[in-house]
PDB file of C-alpha atoms in Angstrom:
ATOM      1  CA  UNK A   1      75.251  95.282  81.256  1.00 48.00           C
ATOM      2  CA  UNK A   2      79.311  94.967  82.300  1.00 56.00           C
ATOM      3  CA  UNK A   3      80.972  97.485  83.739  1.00 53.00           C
ATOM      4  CA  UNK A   4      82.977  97.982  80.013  1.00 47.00           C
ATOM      5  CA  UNK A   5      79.755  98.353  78.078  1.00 51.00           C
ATOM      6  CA  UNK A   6      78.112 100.879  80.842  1.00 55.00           C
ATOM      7  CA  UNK A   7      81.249 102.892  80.487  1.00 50.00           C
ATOM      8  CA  UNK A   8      81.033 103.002  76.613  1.00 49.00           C
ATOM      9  CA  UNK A   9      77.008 103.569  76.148  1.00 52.00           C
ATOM     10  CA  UNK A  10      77.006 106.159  79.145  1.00 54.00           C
ATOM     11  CA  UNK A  11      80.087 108.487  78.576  1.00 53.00           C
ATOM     12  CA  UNK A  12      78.435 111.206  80.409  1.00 59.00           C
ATOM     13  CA  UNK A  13      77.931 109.169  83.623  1.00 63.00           C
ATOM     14  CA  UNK A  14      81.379 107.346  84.085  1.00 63.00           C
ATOM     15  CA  UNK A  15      83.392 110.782  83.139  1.00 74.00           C
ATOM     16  CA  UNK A  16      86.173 109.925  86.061  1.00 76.00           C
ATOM     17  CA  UNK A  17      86.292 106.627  84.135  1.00 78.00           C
ATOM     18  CA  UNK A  18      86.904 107.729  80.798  1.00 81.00           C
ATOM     19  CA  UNK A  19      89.439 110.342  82.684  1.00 84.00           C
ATOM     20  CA  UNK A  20      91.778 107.191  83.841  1.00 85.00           C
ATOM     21  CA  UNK A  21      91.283 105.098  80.615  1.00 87.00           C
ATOM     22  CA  UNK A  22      92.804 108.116  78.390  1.00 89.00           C
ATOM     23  CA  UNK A  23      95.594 108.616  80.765  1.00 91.00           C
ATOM     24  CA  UNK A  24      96.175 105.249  80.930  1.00 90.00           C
ATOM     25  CA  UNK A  25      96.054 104.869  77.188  1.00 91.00           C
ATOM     26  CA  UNK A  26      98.393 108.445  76.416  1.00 91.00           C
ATOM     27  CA  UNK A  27     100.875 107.180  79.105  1.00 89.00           C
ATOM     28  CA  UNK A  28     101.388 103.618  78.022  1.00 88.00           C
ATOM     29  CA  UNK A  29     101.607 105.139  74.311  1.00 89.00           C
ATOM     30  CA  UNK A  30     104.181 107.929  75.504  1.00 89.00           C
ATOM     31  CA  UNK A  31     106.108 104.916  77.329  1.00 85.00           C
ATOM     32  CA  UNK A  32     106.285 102.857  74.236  1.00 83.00           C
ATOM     33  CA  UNK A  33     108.053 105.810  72.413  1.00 84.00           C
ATOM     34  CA  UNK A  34     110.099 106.157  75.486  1.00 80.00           C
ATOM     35  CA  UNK A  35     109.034 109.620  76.379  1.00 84.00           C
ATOM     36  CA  UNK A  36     107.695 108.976  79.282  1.00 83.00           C
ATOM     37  CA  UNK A  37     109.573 110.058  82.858  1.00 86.00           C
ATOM     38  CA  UNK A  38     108.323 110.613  86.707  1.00 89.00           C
ATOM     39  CA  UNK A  39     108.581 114.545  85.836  1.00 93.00           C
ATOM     40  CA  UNK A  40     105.604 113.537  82.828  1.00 93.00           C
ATOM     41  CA  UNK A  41     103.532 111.991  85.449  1.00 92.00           C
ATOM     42  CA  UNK A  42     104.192 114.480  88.143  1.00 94.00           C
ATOM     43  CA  UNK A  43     104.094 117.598  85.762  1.00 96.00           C
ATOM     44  CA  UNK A  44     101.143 116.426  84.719  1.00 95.00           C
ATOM     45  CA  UNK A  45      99.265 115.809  87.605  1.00 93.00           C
ATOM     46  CA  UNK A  46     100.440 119.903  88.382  1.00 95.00           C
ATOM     47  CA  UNK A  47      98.624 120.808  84.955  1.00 95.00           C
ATOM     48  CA  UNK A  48      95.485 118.776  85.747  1.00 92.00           C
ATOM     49  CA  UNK A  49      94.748 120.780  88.842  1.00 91.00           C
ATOM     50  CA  UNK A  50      96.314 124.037  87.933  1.00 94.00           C
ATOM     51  CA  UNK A  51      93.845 123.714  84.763  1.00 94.00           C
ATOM     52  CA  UNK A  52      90.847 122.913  87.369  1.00 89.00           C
ATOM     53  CA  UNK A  53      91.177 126.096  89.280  1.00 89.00           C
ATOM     54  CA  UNK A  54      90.849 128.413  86.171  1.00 91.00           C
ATOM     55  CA  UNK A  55      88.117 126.985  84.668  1.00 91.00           C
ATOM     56  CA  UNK A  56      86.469 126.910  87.952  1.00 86.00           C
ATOM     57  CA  UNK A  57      86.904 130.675  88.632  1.00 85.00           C
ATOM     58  CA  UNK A  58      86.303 131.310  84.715  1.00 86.00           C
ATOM     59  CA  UNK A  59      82.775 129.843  85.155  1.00 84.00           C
ATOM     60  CA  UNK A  60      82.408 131.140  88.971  1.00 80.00           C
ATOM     61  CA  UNK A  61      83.468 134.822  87.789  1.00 78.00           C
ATOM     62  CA  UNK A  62      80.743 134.899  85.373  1.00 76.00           C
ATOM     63  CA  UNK A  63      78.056 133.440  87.869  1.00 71.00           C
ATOM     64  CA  UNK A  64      75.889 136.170  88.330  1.00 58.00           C
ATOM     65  CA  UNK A  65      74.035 134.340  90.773  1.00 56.00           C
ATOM     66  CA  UNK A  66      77.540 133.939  92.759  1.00 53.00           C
ATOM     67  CA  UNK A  67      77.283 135.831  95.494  1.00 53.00           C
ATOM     68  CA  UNK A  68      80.743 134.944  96.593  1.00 54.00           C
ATOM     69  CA  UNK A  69      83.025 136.080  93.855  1.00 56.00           C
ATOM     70  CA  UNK A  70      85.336 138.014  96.535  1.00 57.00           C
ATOM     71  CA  UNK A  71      85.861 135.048  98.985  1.00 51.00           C
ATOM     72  CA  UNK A  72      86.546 132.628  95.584  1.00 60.00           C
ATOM     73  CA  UNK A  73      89.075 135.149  94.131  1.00 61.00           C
ATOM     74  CA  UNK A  74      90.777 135.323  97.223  1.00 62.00           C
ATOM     75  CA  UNK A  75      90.658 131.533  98.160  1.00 64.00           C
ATOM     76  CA  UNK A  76      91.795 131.164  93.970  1.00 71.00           C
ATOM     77  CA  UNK A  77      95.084 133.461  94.637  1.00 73.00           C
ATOM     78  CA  UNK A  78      96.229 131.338  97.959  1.00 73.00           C
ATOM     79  CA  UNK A  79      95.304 128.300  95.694  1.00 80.00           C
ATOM     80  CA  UNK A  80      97.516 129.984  92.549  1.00 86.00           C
ATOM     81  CA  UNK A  81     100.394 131.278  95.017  1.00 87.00           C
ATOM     82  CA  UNK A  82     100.865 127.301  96.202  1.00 86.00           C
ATOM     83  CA  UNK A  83     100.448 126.064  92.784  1.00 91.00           C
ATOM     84  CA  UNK A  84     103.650 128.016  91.538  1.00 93.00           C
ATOM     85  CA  UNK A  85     105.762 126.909  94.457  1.00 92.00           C
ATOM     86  CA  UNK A  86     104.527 123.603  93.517  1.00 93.00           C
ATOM     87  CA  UNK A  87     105.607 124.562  89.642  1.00 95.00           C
ATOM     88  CA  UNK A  88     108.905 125.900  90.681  1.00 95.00           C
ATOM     89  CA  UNK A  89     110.166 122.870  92.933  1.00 94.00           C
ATOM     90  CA  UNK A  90     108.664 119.851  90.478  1.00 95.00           C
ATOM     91  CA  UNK A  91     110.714 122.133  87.299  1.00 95.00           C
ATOM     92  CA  UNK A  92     113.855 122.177  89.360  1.00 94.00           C
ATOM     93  CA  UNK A  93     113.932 119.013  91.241  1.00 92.00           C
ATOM     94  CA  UNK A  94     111.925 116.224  89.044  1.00 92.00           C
ATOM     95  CA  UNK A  95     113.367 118.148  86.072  1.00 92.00           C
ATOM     96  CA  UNK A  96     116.505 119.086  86.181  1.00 90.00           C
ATOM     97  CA  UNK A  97     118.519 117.920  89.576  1.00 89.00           C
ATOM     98  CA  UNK A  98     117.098 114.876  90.219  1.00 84.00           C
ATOM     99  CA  UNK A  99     118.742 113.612  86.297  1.00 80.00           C
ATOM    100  CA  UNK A 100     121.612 116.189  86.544  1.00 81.00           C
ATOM    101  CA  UNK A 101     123.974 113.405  85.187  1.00 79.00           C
ATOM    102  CA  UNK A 102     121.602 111.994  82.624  1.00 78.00           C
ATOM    103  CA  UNK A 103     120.848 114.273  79.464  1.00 83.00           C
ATOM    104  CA  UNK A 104     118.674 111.819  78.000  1.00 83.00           C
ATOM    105  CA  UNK A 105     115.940 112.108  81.065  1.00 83.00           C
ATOM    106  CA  UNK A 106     116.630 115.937  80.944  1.00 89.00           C
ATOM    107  CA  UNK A 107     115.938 116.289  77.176  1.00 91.00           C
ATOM    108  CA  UNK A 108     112.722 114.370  77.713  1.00 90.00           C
ATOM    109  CA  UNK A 109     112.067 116.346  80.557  1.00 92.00           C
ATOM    110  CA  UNK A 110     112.573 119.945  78.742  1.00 94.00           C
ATOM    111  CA  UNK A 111     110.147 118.676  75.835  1.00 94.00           C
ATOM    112  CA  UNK A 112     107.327 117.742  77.838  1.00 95.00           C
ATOM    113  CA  UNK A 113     107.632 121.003  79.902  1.00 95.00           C
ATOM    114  CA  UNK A 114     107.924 123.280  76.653  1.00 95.00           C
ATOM    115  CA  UNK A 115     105.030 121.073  75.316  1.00 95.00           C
ATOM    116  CA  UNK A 116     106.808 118.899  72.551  1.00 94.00           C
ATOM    117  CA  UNK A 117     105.559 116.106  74.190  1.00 94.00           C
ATOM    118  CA  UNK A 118     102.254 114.980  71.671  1.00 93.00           C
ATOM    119  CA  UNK A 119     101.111 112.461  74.414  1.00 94.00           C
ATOM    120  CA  UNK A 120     101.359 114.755  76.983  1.00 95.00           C
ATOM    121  CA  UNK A 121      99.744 117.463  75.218  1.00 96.00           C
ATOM    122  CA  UNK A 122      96.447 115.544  74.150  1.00 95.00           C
ATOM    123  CA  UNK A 123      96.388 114.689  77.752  1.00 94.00           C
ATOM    124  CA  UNK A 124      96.258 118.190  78.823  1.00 95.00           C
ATOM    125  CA  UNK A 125      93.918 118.622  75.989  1.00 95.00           C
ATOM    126  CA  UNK A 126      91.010 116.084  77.349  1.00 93.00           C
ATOM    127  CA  UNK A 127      91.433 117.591  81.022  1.00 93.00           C
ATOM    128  CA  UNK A 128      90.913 121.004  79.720  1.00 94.00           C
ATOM    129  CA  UNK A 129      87.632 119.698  77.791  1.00 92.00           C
ATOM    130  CA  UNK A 130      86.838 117.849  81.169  1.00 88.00           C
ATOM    131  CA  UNK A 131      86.905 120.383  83.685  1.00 89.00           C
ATOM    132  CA  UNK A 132      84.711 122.664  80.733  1.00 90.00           C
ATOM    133  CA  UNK A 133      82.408 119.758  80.789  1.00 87.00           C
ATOM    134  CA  UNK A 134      82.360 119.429  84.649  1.00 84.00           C
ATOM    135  CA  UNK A 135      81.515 123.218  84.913  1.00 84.00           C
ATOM    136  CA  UNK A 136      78.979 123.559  82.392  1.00 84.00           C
ATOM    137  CA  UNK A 137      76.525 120.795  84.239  1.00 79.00           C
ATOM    138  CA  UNK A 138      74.926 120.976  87.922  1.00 59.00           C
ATOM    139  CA  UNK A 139      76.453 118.284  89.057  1.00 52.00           C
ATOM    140  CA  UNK A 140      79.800 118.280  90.165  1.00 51.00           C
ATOM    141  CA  UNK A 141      81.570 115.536  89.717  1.00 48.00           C
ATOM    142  CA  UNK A 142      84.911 116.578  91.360  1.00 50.00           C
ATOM    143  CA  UNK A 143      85.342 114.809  94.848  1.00 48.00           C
ATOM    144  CA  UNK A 144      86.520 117.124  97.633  1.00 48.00           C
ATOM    145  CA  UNK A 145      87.899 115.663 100.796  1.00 45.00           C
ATOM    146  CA  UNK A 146      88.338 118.569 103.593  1.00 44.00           C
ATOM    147  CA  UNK A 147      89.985 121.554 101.559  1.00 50.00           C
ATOM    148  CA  UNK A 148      91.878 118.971  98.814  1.00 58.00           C
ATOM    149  CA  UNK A 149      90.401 118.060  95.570  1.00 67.00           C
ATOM    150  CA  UNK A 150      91.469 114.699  94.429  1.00 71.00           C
ATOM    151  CA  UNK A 151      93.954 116.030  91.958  1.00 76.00           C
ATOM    152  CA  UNK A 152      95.679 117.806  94.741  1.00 80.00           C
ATOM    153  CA  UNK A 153      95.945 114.820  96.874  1.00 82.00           C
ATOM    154  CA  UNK A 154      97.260 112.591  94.045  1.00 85.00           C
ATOM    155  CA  UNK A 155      99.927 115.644  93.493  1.00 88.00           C
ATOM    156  CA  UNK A 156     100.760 116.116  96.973  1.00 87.00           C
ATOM    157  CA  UNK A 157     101.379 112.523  96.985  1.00 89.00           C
ATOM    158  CA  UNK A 158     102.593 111.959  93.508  1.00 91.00           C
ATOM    159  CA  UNK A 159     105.421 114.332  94.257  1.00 90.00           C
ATOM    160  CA  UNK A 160     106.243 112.085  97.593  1.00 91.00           C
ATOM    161  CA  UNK A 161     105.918 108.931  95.718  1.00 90.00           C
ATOM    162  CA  UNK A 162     108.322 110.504  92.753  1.00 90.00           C
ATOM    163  CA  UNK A 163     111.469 111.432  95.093  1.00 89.00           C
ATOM    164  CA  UNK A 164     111.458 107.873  96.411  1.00 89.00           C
ATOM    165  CA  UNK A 165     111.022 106.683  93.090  1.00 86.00           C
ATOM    166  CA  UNK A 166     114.089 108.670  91.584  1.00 82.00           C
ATOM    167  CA  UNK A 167     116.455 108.434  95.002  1.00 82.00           C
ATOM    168  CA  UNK A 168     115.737 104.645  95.178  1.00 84.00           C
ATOM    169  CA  UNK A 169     114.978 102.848  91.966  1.00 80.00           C
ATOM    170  CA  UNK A 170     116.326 105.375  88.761  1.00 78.00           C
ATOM    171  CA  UNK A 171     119.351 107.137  90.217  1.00 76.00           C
ATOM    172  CA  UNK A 172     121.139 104.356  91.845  1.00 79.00           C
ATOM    173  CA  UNK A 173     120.456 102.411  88.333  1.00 78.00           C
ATOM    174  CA  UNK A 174     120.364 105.115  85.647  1.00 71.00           C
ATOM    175  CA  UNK A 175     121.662 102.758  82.755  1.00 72.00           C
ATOM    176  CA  UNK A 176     118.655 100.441  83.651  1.00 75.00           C
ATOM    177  CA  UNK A 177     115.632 103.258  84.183  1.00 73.00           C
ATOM    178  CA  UNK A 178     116.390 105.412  80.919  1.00 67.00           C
ATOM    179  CA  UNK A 179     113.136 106.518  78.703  1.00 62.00           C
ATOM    180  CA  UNK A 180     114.061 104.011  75.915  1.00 66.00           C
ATOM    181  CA  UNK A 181     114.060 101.251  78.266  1.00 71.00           C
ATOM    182  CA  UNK A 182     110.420  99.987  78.134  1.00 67.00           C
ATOM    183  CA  UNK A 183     109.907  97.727  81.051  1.00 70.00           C
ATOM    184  CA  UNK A 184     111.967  99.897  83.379  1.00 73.00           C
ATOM    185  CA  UNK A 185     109.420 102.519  82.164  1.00 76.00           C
ATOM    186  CA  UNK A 186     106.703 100.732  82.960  1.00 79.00           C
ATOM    187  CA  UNK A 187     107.828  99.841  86.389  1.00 80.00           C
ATOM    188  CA  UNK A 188     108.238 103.624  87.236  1.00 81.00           C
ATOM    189  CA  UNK A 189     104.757 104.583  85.772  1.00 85.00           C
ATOM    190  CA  UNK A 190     102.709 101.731  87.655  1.00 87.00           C
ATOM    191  CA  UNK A 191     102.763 103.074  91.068  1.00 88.00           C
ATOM    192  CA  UNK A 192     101.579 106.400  89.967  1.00 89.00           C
ATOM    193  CA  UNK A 193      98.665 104.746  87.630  1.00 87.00           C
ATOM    194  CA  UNK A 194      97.614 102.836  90.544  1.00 88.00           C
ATOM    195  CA  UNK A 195      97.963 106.086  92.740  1.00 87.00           C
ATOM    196  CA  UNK A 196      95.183 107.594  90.719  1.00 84.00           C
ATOM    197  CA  UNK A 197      93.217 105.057  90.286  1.00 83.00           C
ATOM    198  CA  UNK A 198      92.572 104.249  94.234  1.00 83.00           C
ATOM    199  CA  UNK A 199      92.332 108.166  94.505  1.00 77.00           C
ATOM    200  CA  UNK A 200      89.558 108.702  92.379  1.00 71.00           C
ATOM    201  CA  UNK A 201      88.252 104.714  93.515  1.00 70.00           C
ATOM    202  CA  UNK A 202      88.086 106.293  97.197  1.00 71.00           C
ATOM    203  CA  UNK A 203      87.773 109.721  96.649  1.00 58.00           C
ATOM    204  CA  UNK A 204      84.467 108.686  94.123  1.00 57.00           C
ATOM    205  CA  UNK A 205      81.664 110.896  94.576  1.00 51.00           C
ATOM    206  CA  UNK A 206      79.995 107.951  95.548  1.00 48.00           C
ATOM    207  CA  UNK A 207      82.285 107.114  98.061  1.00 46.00           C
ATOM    208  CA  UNK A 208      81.781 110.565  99.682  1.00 41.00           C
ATOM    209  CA  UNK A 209      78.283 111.029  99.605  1.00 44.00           C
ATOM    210  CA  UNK A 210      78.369 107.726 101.459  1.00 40.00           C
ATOM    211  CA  UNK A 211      80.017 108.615 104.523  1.00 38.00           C
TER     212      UNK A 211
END
């Protein structure tokens, strides 16, 4: 059986799979209707693993059998606290400064943040349903490397990879890298698709369990 047709008959078994086809899929969509920016990518990768922690200490709170509910809530809150300076510096920077002198990138920017974004919500949508998934069954399937998940590694790196993007490719060129340019588009979304894909490649349960 190809890798294609495992992927398709055994959902439940190649979930990280299915995880990078959709966001593949919604991204390429959203950059075909030119709503698509590094702030999408970058806000979204903040969503996926702010939406991780909750349901995790949704499920944990309501493990009677947890015997560590106190340490979790407090590790949660340190995780929460960082997550909002996270929040406030992606908003302001990859939202707003960074395309001070483009409107266009800032409009797109403001609907995906207040959620006018379709694309960007149905992406949300299947993480949430995900991470419910993930929680529900034994086994994990969330690779953790030291104290970082793999969503917070692609976001700690994401936001990297998204300042050089917008300091050395879109600002010096802002007629060229505009949301309604599709190729441009596609040339700032690549790097982060193929950021998440060698994350979850080498950060693979698998992988882990290996070493």
């Amino acid at each position: 059986m190809s890798i294609l047709a495992s992927i398709i008959a055994q959902p439940k078994k190649h979930l990280r799979e299915w995880d990078f086809i959709i966001f593949t899929v919604l991204t390429a969509l959203s950059v075909g209707y030119g709503q698509t920016t590094v702030f999408y990518v970058i806000y979204f990768f903040w969503w996926s693993e702010f939406i991780r922690i909750i349901i995790k200490s949704i499920f944990q709170r309501f493990n009677k059998s947890n015997n560590s509910n106190q340490l979790e809530a407090k590790l949660m809150f340190g995780s929460l606290f960082m997550m909002l300076i996270y929040l406030v510096f992606i908003i302001v920077f990859f939202g707003l400064i960074a395309n001070w002198n483009n409107s266009e990138i800032t409009l797109t920017n403001m609907k995906i943040m207040f959620f006018r974004n379709w694309f960007f919500n149905i992406n949300l949508l299947f993480v949430l349903l995900e991470h419910i998934y993930i929680n529900l069954n034994s086994n994990n399937t969330i690779a953790v490397f030291g104290q970082f998940t793999s969503n917070m590694l692609v976001l700690h790196i994401s936001i990297i990879l998204g300042g050089i993007i917008m300091f050395f490719i879109v600002k010096p060129f802002p007629e060229t890298f505009s949301p309604d340019n599709l190729w441009s588009s596609v040339l700032i979304i690549l790097p982060f698709l193929l950021l998440k894909m060698g994350m979850q490649f080498i950060l693979s349960p698998k992988k882990i369990n290996a070493r």
